[in-house]
XYZ file of C-alpha atoms in Angstrom:
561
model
C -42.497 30.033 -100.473
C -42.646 30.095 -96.517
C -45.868 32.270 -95.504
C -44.631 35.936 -93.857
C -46.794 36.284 -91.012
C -47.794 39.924 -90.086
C -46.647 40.723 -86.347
C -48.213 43.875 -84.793
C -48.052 45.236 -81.334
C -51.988 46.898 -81.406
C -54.001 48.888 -78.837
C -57.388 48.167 -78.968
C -58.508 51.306 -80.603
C -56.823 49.780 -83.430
C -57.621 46.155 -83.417
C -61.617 47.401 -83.028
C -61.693 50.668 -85.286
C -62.394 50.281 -89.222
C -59.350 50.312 -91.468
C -59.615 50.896 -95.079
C -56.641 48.924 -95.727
C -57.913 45.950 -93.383
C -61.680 44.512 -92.365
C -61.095 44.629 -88.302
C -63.712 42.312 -88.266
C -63.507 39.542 -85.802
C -65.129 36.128 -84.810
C -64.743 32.786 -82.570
C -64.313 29.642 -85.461
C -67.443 26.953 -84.736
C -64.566 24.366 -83.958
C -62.833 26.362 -80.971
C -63.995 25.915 -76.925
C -66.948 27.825 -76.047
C -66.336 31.023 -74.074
C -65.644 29.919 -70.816
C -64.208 32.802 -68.382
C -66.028 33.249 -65.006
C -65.941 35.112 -61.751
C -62.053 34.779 -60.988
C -61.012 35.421 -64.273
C -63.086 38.683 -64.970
C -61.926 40.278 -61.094
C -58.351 39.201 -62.018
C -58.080 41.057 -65.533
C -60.284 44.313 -64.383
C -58.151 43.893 -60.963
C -54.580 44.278 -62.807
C -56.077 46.612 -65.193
C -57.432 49.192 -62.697
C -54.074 48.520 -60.980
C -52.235 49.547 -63.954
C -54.562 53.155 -64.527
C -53.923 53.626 -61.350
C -50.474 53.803 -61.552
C -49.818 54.988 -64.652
C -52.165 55.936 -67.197
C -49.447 56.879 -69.251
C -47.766 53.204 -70.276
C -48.962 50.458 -72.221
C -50.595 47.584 -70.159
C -49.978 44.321 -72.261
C -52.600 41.691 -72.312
C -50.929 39.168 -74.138
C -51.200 37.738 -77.688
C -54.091 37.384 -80.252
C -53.479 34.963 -83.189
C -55.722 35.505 -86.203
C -56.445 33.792 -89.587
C -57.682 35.441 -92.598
C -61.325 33.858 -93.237
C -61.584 33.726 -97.025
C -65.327 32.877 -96.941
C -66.565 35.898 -95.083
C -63.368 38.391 -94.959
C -63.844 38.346 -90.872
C -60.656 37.357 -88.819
C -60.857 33.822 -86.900
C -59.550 33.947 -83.740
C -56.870 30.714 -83.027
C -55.888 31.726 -79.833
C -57.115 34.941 -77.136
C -60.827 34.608 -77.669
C -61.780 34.419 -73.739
C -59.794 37.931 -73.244
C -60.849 39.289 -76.968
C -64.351 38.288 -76.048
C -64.102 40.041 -71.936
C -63.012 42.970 -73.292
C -66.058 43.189 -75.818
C -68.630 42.819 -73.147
C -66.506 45.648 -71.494
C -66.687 47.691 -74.139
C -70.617 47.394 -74.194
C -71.023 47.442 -70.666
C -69.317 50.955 -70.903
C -71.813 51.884 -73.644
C -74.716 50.386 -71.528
C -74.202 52.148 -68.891
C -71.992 55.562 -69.110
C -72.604 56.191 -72.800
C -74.843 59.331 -71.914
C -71.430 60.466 -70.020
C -68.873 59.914 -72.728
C -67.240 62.858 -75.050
C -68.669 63.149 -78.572
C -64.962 61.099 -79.423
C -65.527 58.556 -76.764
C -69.082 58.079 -78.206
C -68.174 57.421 -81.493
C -65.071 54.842 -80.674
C -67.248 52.627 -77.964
C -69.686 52.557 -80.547
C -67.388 51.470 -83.492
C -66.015 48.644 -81.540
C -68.824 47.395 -81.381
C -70.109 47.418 -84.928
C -69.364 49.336 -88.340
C -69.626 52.559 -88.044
C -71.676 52.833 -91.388
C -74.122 50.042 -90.314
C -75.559 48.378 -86.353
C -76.742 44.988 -87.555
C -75.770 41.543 -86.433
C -74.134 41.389 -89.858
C -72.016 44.218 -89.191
C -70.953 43.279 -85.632
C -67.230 43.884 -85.083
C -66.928 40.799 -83.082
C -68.938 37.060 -83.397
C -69.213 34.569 -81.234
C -69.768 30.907 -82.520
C -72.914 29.729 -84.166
C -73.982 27.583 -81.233
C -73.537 30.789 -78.424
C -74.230 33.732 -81.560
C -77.951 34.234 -79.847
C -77.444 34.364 -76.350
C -74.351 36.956 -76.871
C -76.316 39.404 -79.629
C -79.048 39.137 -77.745
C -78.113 40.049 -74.316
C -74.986 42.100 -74.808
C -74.604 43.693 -78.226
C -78.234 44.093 -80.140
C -81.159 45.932 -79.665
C -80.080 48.627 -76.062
C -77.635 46.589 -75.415
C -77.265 44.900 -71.748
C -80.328 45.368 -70.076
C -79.252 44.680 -65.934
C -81.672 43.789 -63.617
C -81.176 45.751 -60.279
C -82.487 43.667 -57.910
C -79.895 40.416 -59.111
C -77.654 40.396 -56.220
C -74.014 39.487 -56.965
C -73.987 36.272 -55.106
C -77.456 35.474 -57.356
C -76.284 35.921 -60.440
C -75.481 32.235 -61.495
C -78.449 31.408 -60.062
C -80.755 33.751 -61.991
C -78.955 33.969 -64.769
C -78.132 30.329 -66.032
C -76.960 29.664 -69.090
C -75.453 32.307 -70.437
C -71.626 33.073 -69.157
C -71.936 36.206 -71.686
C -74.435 37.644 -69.654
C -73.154 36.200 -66.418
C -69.720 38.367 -66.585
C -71.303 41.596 -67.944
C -73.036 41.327 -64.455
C -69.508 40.518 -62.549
C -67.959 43.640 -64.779
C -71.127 45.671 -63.470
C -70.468 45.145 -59.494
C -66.722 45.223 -60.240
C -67.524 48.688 -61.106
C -69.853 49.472 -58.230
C -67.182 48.581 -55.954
C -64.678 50.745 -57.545
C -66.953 54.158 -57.734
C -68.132 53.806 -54.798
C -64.211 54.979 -53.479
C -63.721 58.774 -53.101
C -61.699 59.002 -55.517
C -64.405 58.130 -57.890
C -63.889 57.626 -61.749
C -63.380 59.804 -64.578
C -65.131 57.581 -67.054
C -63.704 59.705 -69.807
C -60.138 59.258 -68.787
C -60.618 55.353 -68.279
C -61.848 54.775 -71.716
C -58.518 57.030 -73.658
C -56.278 54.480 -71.085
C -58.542 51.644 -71.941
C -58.767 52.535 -76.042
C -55.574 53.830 -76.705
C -52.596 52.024 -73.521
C -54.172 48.446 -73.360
C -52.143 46.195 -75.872
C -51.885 43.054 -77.616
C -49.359 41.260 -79.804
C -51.538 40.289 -82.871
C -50.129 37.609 -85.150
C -52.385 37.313 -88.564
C -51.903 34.661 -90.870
C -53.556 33.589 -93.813
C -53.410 29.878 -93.154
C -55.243 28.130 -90.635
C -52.820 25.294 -89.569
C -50.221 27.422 -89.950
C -51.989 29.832 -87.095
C -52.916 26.891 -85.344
C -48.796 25.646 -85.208
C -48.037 29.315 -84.225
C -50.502 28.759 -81.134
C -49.125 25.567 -80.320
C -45.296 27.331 -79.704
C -46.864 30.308 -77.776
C -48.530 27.546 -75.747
C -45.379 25.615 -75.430
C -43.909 25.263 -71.750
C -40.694 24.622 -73.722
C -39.960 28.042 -74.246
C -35.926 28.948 -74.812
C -35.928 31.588 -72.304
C -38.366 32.242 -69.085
C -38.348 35.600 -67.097
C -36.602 33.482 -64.382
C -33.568 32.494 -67.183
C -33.527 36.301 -68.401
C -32.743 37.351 -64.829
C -30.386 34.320 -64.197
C -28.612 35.596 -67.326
C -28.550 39.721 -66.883
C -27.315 39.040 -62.662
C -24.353 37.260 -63.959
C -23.493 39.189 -66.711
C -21.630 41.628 -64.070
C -19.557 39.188 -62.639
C -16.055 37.755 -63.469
C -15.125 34.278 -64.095
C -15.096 33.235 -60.746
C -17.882 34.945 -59.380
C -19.953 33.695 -62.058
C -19.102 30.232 -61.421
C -20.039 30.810 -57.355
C -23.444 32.252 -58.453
C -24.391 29.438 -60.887
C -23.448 27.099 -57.971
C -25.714 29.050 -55.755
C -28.202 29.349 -58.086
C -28.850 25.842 -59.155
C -28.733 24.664 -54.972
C -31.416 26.796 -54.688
C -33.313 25.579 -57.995
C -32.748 21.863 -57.365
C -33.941 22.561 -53.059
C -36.834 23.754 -54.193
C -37.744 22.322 -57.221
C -37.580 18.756 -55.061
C -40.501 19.589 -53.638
C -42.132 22.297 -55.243
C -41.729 24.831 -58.152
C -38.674 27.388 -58.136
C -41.052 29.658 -59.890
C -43.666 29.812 -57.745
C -40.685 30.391 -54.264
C -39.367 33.436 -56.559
C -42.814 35.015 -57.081
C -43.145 34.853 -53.504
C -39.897 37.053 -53.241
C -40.603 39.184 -55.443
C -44.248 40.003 -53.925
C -41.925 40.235 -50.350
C -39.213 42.595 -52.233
C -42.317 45.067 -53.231
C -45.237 44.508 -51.381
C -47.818 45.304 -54.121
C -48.582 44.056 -57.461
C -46.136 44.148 -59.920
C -46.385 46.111 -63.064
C -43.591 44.237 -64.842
C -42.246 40.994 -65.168
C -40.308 39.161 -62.400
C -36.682 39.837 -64.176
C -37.736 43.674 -65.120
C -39.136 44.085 -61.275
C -36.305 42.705 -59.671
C -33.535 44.255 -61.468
C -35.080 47.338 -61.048
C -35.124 46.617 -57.089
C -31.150 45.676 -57.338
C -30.187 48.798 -59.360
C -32.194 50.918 -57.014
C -31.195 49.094 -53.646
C -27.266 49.058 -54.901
C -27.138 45.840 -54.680
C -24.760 43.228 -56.377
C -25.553 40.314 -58.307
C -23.910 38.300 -55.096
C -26.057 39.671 -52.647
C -28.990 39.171 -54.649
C -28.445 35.745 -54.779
C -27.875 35.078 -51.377
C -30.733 37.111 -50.097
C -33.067 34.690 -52.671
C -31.153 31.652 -50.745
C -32.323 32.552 -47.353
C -35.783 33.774 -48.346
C -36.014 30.183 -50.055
C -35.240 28.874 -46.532
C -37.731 30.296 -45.209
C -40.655 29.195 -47.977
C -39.115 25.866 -47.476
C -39.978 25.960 -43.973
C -43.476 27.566 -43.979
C -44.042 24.664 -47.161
C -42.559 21.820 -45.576
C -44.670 22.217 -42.312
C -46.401 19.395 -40.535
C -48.693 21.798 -39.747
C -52.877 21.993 -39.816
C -53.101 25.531 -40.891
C -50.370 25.218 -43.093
C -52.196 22.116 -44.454
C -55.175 23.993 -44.764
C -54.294 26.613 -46.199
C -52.769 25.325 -49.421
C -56.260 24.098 -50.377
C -56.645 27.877 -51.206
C -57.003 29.386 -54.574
C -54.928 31.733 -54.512
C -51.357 30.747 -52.556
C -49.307 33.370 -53.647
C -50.265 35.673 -50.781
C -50.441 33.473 -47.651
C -47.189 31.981 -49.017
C -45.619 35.091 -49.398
C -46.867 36.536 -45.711
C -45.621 33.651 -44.117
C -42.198 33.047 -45.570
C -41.209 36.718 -44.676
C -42.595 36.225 -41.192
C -40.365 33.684 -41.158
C -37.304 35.490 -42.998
C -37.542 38.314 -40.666
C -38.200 36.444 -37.739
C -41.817 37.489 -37.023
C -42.675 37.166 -33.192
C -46.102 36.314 -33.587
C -45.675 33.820 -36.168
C -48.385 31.235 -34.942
C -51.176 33.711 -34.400
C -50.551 35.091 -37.743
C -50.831 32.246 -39.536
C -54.493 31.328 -37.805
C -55.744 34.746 -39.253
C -54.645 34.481 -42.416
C -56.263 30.857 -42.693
C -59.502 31.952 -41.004
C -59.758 35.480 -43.188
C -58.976 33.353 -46.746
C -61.302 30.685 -45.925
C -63.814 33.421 -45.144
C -63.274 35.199 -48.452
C -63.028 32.376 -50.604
C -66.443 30.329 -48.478
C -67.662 33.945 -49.015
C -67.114 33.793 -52.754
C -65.009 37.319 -52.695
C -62.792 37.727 -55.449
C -59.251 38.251 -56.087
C -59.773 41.907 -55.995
C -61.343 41.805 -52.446
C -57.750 40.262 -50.814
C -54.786 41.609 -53.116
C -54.993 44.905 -51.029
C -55.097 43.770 -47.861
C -52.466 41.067 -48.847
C -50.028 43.534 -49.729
C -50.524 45.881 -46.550
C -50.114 42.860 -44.410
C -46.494 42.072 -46.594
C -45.658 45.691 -45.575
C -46.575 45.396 -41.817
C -44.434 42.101 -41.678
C -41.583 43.911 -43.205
C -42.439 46.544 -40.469
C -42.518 44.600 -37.404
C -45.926 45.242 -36.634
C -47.958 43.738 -34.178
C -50.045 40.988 -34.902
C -53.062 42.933 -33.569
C -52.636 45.386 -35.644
C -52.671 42.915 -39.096
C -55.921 41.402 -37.119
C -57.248 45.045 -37.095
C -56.820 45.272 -41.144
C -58.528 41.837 -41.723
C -61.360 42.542 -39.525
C -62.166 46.341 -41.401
C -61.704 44.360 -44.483
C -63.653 41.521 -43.462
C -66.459 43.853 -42.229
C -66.625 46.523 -45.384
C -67.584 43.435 -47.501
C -69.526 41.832 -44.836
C -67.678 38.568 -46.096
C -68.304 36.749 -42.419
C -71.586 37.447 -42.660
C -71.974 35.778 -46.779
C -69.096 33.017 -45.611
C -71.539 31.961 -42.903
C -74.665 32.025 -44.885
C -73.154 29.654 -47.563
C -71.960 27.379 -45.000
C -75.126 26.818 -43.761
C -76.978 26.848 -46.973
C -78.746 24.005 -48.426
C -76.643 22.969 -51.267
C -72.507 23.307 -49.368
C -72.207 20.107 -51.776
C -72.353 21.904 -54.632
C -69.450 24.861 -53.480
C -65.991 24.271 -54.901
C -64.915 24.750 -51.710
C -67.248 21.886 -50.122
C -64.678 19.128 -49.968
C -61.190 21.317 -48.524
C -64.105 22.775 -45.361
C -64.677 18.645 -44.930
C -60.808 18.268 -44.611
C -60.628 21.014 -42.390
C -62.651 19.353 -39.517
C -61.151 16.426 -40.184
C -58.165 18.128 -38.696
C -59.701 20.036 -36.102
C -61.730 17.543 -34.877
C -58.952 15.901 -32.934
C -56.297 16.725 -30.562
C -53.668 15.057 -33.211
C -51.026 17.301 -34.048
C -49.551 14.712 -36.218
C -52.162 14.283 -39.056
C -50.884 13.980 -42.329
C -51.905 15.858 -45.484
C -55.115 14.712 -47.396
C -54.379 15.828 -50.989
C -57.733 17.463 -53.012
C -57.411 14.150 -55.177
C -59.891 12.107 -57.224
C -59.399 8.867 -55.164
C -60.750 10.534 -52.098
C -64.895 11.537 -52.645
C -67.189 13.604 -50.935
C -70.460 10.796 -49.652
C -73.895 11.920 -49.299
C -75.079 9.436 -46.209
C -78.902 9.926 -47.355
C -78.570 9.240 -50.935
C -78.519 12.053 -53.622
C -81.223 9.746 -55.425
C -83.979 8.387 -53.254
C -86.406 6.256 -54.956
C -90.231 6.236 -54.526
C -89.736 2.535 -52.813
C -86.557 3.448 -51.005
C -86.268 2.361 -46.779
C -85.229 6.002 -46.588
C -88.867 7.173 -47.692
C -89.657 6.040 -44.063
C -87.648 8.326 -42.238
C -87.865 11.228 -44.744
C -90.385 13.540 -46.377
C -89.473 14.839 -50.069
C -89.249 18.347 -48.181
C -86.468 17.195 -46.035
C -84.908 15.354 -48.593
C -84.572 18.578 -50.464
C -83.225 20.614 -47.593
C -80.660 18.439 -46.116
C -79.513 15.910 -48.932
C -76.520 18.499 -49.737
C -76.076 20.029 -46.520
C -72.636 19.502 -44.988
C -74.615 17.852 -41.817
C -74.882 15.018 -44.227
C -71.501 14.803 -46.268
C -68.611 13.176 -45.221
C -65.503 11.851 -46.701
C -64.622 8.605 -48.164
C -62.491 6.775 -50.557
C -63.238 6.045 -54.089
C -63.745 2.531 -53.362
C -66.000 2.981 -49.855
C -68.066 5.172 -52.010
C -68.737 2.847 -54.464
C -69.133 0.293 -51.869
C -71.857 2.262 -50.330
C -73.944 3.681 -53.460
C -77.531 4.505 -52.598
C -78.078 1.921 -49.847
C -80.111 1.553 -46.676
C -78.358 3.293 -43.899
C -77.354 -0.040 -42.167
C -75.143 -1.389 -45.352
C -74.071 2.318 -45.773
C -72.160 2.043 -42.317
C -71.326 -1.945 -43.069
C -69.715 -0.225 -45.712
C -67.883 2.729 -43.946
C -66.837 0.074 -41.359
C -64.849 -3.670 -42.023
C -66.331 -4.396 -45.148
C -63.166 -5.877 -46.942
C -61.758 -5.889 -43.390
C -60.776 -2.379 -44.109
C -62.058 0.433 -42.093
C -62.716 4.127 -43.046
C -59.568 6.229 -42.498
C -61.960 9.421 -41.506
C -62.831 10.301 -38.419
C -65.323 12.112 -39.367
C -66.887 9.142 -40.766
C -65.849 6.829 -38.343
C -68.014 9.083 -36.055
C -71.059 8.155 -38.322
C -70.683 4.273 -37.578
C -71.585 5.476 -33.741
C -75.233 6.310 -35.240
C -77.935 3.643 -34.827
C -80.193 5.548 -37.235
C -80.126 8.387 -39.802
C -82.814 10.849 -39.332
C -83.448 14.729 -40.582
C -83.189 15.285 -36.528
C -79.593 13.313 -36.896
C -78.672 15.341 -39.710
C -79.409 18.919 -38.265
C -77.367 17.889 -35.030
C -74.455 17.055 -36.938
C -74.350 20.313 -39.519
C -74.678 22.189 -36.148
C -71.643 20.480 -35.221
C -69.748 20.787 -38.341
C -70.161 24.545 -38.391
C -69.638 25.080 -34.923
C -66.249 23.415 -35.373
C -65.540 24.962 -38.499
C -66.553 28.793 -37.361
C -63.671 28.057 -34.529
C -61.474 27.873 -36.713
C -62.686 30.466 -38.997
C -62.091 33.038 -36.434
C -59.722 35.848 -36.268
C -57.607 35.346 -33.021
């Protein structure tokens, strides 16, 4: 007989509180990933769920699914599939009991305390949630045992990798902790109280419990499946023809699928609709794409013909702003986080924005300084979204400059962006080889360049070697002091391909440029490089020149106009 599998739609309040009927006890299987979340993700969850208590503390905020299987061996739940958000929310929880216990309710004492642990008995044994055995000490430790997290005040947020290594548990209870100092530090400050009924009792998950493991395991698989039967984007498809007779059907399917096949050419229809969407509403959206945009069509009194012809011309216009020969455009789809540029530039372009060109050098020079700056999601969604409104407004372009520069100067992000571009180790920045590309652009007076894709056949070349020997000819030139300052600084990186690189390895400067030159009788494409090949010698003096250089060049661009 065909195992029934128990489907529950579960607020956290019950997936962490005891159950006589059901051990809510929970823990990550020693054969799943290791807990792996980071910066990004943590802003982007507590970003959308402040979002949602914000505007409505009333309705359910949905975090996805959680698929569990029964362990027989210890009675504790395995978790197949939502660990990284199961685990986020646990540090949450005991971040919340770390540090606002003393202001919680007698209730809200006793249900942060019994999702952590049994409410009968504190030890490890007892600990609602596990990690694996090969992370089980640096997570008990740190977050849950003893007085729980125990934060050092005087770790900076852009330190906390740095002094705390090792342990991303640890890591993103710190990221939670200046998440929060951030928020309360508005006037509207928070009711602590009131956060933890909306995070307890409106935050919920689909929970699918079986009691065989490879039949949990198949169950994540289809969740995980791109092959879904029906997307958002098909469920609105489906419900804006439903209205429409024969032939009017037939002239939106032909509409739609032009549009689908235009864009998908190129790039994702998906992705183009998002962008609408964020243009339609100009914040973040509580629901998904169909939900939203229905909504905006009921509400607007607008027809299912309309619709789609409105989505046809916006497309234009993201085709356009996509399909640009452009540096800035160029540069900034090396960003994170597209959805907002995209969307700020296509309606400039829908609605015929005067100061289109301007524009679009602030917008690259304030997302290069956030993300250089390593700002979060949280730190641009506002700002994104006020700029989508002054677009829709007409606004002047000085006046969008005005709302980057207060937002650039409450976080003091040109200040950080500045400091990391000059820093020691640029190599070691995700960031390090899109900043290369971008004065490789700006370096010349070509307005023709072509697009250099973020791809593995294109590598990022220390000139003085990462690994200098005791007996190497750069010893001669060098000190092990300037070794360590400059080997990684950006005064000393350049870009070449796969096969250059491995052409020039850890060689004497001289057979370093032989190779950035005609070895093969094929010359470096970069002119950044080629500009290397001018160079008789490679010295810490040579180095400091060029990083001067580099961020000179690089600040121009990085500059609101």
């Amino acid at each position: 007989m065909e195992e029934k599998l128990l489907v529950e739609l579960k607020n956290l309040i019950s997936i962490f509180s005891s159950d006589p009927n059901n051990e809510n006890f929970y823990q990550v299987p020693n054969y799943q990933r290791p807990y792996s979340w980071n910066k990004e993700n943590i802003s982007e969850l507590l970003d959308d769920l402040f979002t949602a208590y914000g505007n409505s503390r009333t309705e359910e905020y949905f975090c996805g699914s959680i698929v569990l299987v029964e362990n027989k061996s210890d009675g504790r739940n395995d978790i197949i599939d939502g660990q990284q958000r199961f685990t986020t929310f646990t540090i949450f929880i005991c971040f919340i009991k770390s540090l606002f216990f003393n202001q919680l309710t007698n209730k809200n004492k006793d249900i942060i305390n019994e999702a952590i642990h049994d409410r009968y008995e504190d030890s490890k044994f007892r600990l609602r949630f596990r990690t694996d055995d090969k992370n089980e000490n640096d997570y008990e430790q740190s977050i849950v045992l003893k007085d729980g997290i125990q934060f050092d005040d005087s770790i900076k947020e852009n330190q906390i990798e740095k002094k705390v290594k090792n342990n991303r548990y640890l890591q993103n209870a710190y990221y939670i902790k200046y998440f929060f100092e951030n928020l309360i530090s508005r006037p509207e400050n928070l009711d602590i109280n009131d956060f933890v009924d909306f995070l307890m009792n409106q935050v919920v998950f689909t929970v699918i419990k079986s009691k065989d493991t490879s039949n949990a395991i198949r169950i994540f698989n289809v969740l995980n499946d791109r092959g879904m039967p029906l997307s958002p984007i098909d469920i609105l498809k489906s419900n804006l023809m439903t209205s429409l007779d024969v032939e009017d059907r037939k002239t939106f399917k032909a509409k739609w699928d032009s549009i689908n096949e235009k864009v998908n050419h190129r790039f994702d229809f998906e992705d183009m609709l998002q962008s609408y969407l964020y243009y339609k509403i100009a914040s973040n959206p509580r629901k998904r794409i169909d939900e939203e945009l229905l909504d905006i069509y009921k509400k607007e009194n607008v027809d299912s013909l309309s619709a789609i012809n409105e989505i046809s011309r916006f497309s234009d216009s993201y085709l356009e702003v996509m399909e640009s020969a452009d540096k800035y455009i160029y540069i900034l789809k090396y960003l994170r986080h597209t959805i907002y540029w995209t969307t700020i530039l296509s309606a400039a372009k829908y609605l015929n924005y005067s100061d289109f060109e301007q524009l679009k050098k602030n917008l690259a020079a304030y997302y290069f300084q956030n993300w250089l700056a390593g700002a979060t999601i949280a730190r641009i969604k506002q700002t994104s979204f006020n700029i989508i409104s002054e677009i829709k407004k007409k606004s002047s372009v000085k006046k969008i400059r005005d709302l980057l520069k207060n937002n650039l100067e409450k976080y003091k992000t040109t200040q950080d962006y500045r400091t990391n571009l000059e820093s020691e180790n640029v190599y070691h920045f995700n960031w390090c080889k899109s900043v290369l590309f971008v004065y490789e652009y700006f370096s010349t007076d070509n307005d023709n360049a072509n697009f250099l894709p973020l791809d593995k056949n294109i590598w990022i070349e220390h000139i003085l070697p990462e690994t200098v020997n005791s007996d190497s000819p750069w010893r001669k030139d060098f000190s092990q002091e300037e070794i360590d300052e400059l080997t990684h600084c950006i005064g000393n990186l350049t870009p070449l391909s796969l096969r250059k690189n491995i052409q020039a390895q850890n060689y004497s400067f001289d057979k370093k440029k032989e190779a950035y030159g005609k070895k093969d009788n094929i010359a470096t494409s970069f002119y950044m490089t080629q500009q290397i090949l001018a160079e008789t010698t490679w010295t810490p003096e040579k180095i400091r020149l060029r990083k001067a250089a580099v961020v000179s060049k690089l600040n121009e661009v990085f500059e609101l106009q």
